Coordinates of C-alpha atoms in Angstrom, one line a residue:
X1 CA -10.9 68.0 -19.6
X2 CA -13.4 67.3 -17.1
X3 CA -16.1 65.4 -19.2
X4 CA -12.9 63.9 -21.2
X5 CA -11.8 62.5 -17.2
X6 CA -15.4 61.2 -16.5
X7 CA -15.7 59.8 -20.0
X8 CA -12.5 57.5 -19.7
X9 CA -13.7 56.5 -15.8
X10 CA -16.9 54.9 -17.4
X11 CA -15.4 53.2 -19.6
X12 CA -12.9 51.9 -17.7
X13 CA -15.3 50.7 -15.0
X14 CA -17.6 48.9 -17.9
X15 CA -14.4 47.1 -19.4
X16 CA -14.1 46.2 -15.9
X17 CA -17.9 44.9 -15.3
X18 CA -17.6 43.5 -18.8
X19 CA -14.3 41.9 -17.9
X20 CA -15.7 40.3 -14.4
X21 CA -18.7 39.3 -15.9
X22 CA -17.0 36.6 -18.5
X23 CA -14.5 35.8 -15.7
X24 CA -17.7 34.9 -14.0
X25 CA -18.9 33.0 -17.2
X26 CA -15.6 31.0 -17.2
X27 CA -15.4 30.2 -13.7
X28 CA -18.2 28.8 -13.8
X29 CA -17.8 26.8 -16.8
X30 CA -14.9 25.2 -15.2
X31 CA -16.6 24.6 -11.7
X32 CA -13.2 24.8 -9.8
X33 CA -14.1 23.0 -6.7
X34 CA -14.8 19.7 -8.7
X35 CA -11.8 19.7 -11.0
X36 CA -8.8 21.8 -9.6
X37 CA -10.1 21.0 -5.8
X38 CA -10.4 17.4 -6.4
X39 CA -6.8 17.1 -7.7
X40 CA -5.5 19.8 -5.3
X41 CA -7.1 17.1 -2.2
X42 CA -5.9 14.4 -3.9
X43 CA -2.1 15.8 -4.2
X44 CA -2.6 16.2 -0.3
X45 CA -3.3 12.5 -0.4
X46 CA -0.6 11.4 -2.2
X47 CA 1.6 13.2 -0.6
X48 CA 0.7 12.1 3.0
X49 CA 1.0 8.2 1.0
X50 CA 4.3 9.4 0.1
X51 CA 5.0 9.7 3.9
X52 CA 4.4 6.1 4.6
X53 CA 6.1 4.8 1.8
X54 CA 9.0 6.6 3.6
X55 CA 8.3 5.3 6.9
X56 CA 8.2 1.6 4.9
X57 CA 11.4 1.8 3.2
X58 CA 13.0 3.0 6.8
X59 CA 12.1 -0.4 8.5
X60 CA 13.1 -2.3 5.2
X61 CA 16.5 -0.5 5.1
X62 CA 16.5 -1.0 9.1
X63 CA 15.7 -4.4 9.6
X64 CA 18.1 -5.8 6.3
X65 CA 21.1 -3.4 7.3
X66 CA 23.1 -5.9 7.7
X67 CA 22.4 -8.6 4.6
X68 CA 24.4 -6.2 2.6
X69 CA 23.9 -5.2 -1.0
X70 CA 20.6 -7.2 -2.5
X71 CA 18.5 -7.1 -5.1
X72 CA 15.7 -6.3 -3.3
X73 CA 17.1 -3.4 -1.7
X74 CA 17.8 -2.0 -5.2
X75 CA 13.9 -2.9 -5.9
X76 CA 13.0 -0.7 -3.0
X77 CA 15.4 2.3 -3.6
X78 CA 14.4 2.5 -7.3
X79 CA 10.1 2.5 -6.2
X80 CA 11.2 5.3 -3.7
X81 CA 13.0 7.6 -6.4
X82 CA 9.9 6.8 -8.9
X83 CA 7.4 7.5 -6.3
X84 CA 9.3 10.6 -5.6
X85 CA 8.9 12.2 -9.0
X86 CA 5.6 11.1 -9.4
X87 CA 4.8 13.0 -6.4
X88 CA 7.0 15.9 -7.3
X89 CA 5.1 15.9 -11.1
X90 CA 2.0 16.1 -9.4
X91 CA 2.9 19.1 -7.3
X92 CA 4.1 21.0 -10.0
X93 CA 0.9 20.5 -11.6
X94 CA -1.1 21.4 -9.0
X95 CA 1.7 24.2 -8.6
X96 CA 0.7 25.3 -11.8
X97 CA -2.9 26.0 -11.8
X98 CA -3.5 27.6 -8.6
X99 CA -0.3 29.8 -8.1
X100 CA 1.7 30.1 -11.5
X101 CA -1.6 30.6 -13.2
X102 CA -3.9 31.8 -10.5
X103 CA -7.3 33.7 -12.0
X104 CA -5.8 32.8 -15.5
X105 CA -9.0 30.9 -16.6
X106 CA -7.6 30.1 -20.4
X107 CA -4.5 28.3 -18.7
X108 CA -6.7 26.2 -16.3
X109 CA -8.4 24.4 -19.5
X110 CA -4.4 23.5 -21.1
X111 CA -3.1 20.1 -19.7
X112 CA 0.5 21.0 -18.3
X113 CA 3.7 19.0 -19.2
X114 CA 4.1 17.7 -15.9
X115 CA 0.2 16.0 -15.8
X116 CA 1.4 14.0 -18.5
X117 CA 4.7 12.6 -17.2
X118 CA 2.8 11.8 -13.5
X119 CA 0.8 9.3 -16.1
X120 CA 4.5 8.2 -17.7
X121 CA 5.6 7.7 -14.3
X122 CA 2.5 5.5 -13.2
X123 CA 3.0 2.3 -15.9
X124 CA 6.5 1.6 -14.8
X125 CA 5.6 2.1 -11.1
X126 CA 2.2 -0.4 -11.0
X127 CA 3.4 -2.8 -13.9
X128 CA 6.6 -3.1 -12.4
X129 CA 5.2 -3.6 -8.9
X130 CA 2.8 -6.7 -10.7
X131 CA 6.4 -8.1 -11.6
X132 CA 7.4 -8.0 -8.7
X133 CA 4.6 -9.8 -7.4
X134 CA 4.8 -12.4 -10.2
X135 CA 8.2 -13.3 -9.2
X136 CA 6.8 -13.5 -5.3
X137 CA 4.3 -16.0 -6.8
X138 CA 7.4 -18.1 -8.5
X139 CA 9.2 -17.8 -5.4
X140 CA 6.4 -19.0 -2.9
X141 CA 5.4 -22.0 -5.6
X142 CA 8.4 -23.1 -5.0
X143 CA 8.3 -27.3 -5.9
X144 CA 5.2 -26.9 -6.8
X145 CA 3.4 -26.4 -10.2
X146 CA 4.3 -23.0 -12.2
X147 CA 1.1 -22.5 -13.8
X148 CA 0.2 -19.6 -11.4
X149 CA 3.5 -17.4 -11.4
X150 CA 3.8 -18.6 -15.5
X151 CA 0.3 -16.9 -15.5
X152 CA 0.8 -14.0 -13.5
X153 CA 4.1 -13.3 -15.3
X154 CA 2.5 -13.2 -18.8
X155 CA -0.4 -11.1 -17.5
X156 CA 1.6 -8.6 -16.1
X157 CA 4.1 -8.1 -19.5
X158 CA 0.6 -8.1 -21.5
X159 CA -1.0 -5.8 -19.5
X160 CA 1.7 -3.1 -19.5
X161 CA 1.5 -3.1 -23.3
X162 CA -1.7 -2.1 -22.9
X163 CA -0.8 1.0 -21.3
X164 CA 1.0 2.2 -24.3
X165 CA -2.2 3.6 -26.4
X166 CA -3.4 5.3 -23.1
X167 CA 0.2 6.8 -23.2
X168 CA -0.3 7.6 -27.0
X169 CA -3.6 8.9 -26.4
X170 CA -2.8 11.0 -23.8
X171 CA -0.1 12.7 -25.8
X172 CA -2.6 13.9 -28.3
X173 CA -4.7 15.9 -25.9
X174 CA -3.9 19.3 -25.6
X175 CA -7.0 20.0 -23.5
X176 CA -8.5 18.5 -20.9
X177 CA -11.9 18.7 -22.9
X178 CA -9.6 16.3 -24.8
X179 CA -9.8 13.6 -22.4
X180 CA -13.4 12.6 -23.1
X181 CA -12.5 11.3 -26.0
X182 CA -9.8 8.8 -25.4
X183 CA -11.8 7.2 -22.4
X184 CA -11.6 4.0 -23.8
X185 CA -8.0 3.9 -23.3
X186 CA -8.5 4.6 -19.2
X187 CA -11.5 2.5 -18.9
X188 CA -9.1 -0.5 -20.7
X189 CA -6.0 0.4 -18.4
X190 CA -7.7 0.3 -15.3
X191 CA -9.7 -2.8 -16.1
X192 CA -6.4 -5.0 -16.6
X193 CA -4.9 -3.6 -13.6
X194 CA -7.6 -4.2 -11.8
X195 CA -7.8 -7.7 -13.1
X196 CA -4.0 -8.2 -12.7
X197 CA -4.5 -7.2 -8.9
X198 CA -7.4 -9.7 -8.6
X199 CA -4.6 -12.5 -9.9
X200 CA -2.0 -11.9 -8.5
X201 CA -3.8 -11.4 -4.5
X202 CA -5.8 -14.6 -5.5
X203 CA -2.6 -16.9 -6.4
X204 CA -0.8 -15.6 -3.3
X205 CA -3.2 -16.5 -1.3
X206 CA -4.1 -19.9 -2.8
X207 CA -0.3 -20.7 -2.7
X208 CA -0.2 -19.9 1.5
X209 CA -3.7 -21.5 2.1
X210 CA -2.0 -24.9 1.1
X211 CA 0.8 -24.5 3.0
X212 CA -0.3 -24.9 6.2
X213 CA 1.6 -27.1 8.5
X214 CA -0.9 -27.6 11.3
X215 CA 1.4 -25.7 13.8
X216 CA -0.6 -23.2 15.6
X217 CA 2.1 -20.0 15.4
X218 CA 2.7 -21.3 11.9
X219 CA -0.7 -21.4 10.7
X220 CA -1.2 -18.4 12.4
X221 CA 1.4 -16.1 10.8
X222 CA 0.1 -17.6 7.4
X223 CA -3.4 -16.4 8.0
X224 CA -2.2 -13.1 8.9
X225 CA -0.1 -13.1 6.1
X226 CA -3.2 -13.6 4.1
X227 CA -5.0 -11.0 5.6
X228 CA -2.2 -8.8 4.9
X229 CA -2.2 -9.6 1.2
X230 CA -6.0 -9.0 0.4
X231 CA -6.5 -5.9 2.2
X232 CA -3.4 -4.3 -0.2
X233 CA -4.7 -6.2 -3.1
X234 CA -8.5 -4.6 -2.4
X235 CA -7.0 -1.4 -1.9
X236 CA -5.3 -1.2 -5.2
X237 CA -8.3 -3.2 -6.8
X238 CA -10.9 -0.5 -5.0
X239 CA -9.3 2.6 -5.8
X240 CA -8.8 1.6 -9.7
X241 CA -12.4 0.4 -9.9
X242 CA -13.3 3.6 -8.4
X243 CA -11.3 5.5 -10.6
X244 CA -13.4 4.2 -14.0
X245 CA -16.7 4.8 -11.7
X246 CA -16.2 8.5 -11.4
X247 CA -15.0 8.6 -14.8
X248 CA -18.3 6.7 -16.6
X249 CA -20.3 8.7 -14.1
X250 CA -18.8 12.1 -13.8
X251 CA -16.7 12.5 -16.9
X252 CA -16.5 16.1 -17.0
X253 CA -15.0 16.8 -13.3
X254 CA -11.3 15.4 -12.5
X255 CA -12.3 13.2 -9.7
X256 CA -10.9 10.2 -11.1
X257 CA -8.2 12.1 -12.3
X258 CA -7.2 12.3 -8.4
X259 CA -8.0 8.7 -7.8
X260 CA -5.5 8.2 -10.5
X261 CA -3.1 10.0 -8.7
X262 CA -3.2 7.6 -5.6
X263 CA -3.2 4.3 -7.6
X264 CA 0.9 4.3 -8.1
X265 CA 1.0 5.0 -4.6
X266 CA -0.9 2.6 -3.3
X267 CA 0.9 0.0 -5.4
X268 CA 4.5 1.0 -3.9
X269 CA 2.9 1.0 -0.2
X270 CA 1.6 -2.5 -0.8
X271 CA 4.6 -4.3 -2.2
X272 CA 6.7 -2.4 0.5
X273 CA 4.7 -3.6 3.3
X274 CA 4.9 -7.4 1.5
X275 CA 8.7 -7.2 1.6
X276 CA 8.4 -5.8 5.3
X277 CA 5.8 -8.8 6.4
X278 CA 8.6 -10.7 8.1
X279 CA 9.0 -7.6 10.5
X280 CA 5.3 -7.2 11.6
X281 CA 5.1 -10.7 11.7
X282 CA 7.9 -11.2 14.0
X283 CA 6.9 -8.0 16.1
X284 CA 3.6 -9.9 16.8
X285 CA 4.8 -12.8 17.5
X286 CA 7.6 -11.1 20.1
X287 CA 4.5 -9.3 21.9
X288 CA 2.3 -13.1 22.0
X289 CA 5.0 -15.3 23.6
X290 CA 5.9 -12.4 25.9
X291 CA 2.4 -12.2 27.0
X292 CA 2.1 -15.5 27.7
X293 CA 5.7 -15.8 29.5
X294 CA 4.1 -12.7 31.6
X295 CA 1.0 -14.9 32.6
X296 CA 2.9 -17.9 33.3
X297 CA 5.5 -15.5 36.1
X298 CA 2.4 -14.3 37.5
X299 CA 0.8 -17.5 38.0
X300 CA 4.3 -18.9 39.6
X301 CA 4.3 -15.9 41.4
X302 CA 1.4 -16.5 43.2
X303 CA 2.1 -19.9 44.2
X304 CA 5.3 -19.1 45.3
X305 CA 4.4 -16.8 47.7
X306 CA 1.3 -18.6 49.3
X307 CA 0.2 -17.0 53.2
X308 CA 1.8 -19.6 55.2
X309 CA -2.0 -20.7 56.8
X310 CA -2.1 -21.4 53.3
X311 CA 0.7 -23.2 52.6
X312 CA 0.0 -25.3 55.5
X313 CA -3.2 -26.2 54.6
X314 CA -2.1 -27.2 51.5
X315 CA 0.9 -29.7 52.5
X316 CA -1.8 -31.2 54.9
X317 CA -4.4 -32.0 51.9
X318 CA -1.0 -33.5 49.8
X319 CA 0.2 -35.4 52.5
X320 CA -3.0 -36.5 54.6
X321 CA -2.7 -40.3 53.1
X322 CA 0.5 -42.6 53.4
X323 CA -0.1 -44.6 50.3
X324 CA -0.4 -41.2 48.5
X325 CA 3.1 -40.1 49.3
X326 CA 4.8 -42.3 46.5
X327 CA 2.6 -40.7 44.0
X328 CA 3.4 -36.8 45.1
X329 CA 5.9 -34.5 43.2
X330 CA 6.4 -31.2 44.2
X331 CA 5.9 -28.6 41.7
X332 CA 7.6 -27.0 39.5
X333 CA 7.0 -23.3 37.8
X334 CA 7.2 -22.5 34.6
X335 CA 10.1 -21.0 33.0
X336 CA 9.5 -18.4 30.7
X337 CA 12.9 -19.5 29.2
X338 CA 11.2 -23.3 28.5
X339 CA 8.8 -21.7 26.1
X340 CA 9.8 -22.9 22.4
X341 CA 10.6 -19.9 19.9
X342 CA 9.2 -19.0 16.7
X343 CA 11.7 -20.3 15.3
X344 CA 12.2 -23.7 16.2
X345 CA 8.6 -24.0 16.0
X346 CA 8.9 -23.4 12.4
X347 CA 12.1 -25.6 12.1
X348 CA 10.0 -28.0 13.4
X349 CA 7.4 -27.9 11.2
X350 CA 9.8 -27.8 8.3
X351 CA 11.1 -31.3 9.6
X352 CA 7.8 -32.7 10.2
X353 CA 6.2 -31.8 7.2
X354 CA 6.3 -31.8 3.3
X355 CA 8.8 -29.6 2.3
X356 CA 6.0 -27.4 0.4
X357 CA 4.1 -26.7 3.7
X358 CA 7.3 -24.1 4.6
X359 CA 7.1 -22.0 1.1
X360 CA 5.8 -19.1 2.8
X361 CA 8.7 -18.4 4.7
X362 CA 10.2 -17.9 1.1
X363 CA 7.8 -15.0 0.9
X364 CA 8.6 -13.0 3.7

């Protein structure tokens, strides 16, 4: 019985070396920390993205409380509840490797149901969003030509149909081995968003650059609306371009597959922070004029209360000459309530100029 005991120990610890050693093998044929780490850091992206776009629809919901029910509203609610699930797929799926699974090599090679449908949820999220932005195009080009928006429009409908053999493609992997063979389909996805994102920032901003008024606070919320528009338009643009980089480059890690995570993000941040461009822009503005007011009580302040050697000294310099009596007015300070607003600056320049030059206000 003895032998018999020692017998059944060796070979259970050799199973066991045997068993370690191809868990070894595997592991490192799978190199976690570039495939299941990238994803895992780029959930933890997403996620915190998913945060802002909370903290975006709060000011929309906030600031149009009181305009009732719109359609706009509806836009916003429905990106919210889409970005939601995307982020929820993506959880599970990272869910899935590293705790369901955990040490399970055979499972980490099998693409889980909800990788897939994080991919579904991506081509209504970012070809909706390019809608969207097509009918912000129609809306600032208001009386002017509709080749741009006409453009934009068509683009956007044609490029979501080209998301349907990535879809198809997808469908048919089983393994994420799999994927290297349908990289045509990602590489021709990404390109035409990418290319949609370079249309539809370049129209937008062609559309405000000509509608300047020559107002200073007008001009200047148009440049900043610019601003605002290209670096959400490079962002999109940057991370989808970076996405087919890692992918030609590294094709057999999931790096891009984590950029691809972030891209339907990105695109609900941007469009939110479009539709909240009114708020920042008006929260600027507020914090300029009350600057300025500011400077102009302090300068009043200081000539109101004058040392009275001063004061002296001054009325004796004003009134030194007779025949400059006639000519001296006393002065008076500047009211911080005799500043022009915002808005009748921009009333203004809607009466003074072509009625094109106030479009942008349409877009915010």
């Amino acid at each position: 019985m003895g032998s018999f005991a020692i017998c059944m120990q060796n070979w259970f610890w050799q199973s066991t070396i045997m068993v370690s050693s191809s868990t070894q093998g595997l592991v490192t044929q799978v190199e976690l920390g570039s495939t299941y780490g990238a994803l895992f850091i780029g959930a933890i992206i997403a996620a915190i993205l998913f945060g802002l776009t909370n903290v975006q629809a709060f000011i929309y919901f906030q600031t149009h409380r009181d305009t009732g029910r719109t359609f706009f509203k509806l836009v916003v609610l429905l990106l919210w509840i889409l970005d939601a699930f995307h982020l929820i797929f993506i959880v599970h799926c990272i869910y899935y490797y590293l705790v369901t699974h955990f040490a399970n090599i055979g499972a980490l090679t099998e693409i889980v149901w909800s990788f897939k449908l994080q991919i579904v949820f991506d081509v209504p999220i970012i070809h909706g969003v390019q809608l969207l932005y097509a009918h912000r195009i129609w809306t600032v080009s208001k009386g002017r030509s509709r080749v741009l928006p006409i453009t934009a429009g068509i683009f956007a409908v044609l490029s979501s149909s080209v998301s349907i053999p990535l879809l198809w493609a997808l469908f048919q992997c089983h393994l994420f081995s799999d994927l290297i063979r349908v990289e045509w389909a990602t590489y021709m996805a990404l390109t035409v968003i990418s290319c949609g994102d370079v249309l539809n920032t370049s129209s937008l901003c062609y559309l405000l650059a000509t509608s300047r008024t020559g107002f200073f606070i007008t001009d200047s919320s148009i440049q900043k609306l610019m601003g605002l528009i290209i670096e959400t338009g490079c962002l999109t643009s940057v991370c989808s371009m970076t996405a087919i980089i890692t992918c030609a480059v590294m094709p057999k890690n999931y790096i891009f597959l984590s950029f691809e995570c972030l891209l339907a993000k990105l695109y609900v941040n941007s469009f939110i922070a479009l539709l909240n461009s009114r708020y920042y822009l008006q929260a600027d503005r507020d914090s300029t004029v009350s600057s300025k007011s500011n400077v102009r009580h302090s300068v009043y302040l200081s000539e109101r209360y004058l040392p009275s050697s001063q004061d002296e000294r001054l009325k004796g310099e004003h009134f030194n000459h007779a025949d400059d009596e006639a000519t001296v007015h006393p002065a008076r300070p500047v009211q911080a309530g005799s500043c022009v607003s915002v808005d009748e600056t921009e009333a203004t320049a809607s009466a003074c100029g072509d009625s094109r030059k106030t479009s942008y206000l349409e877009l915010v």
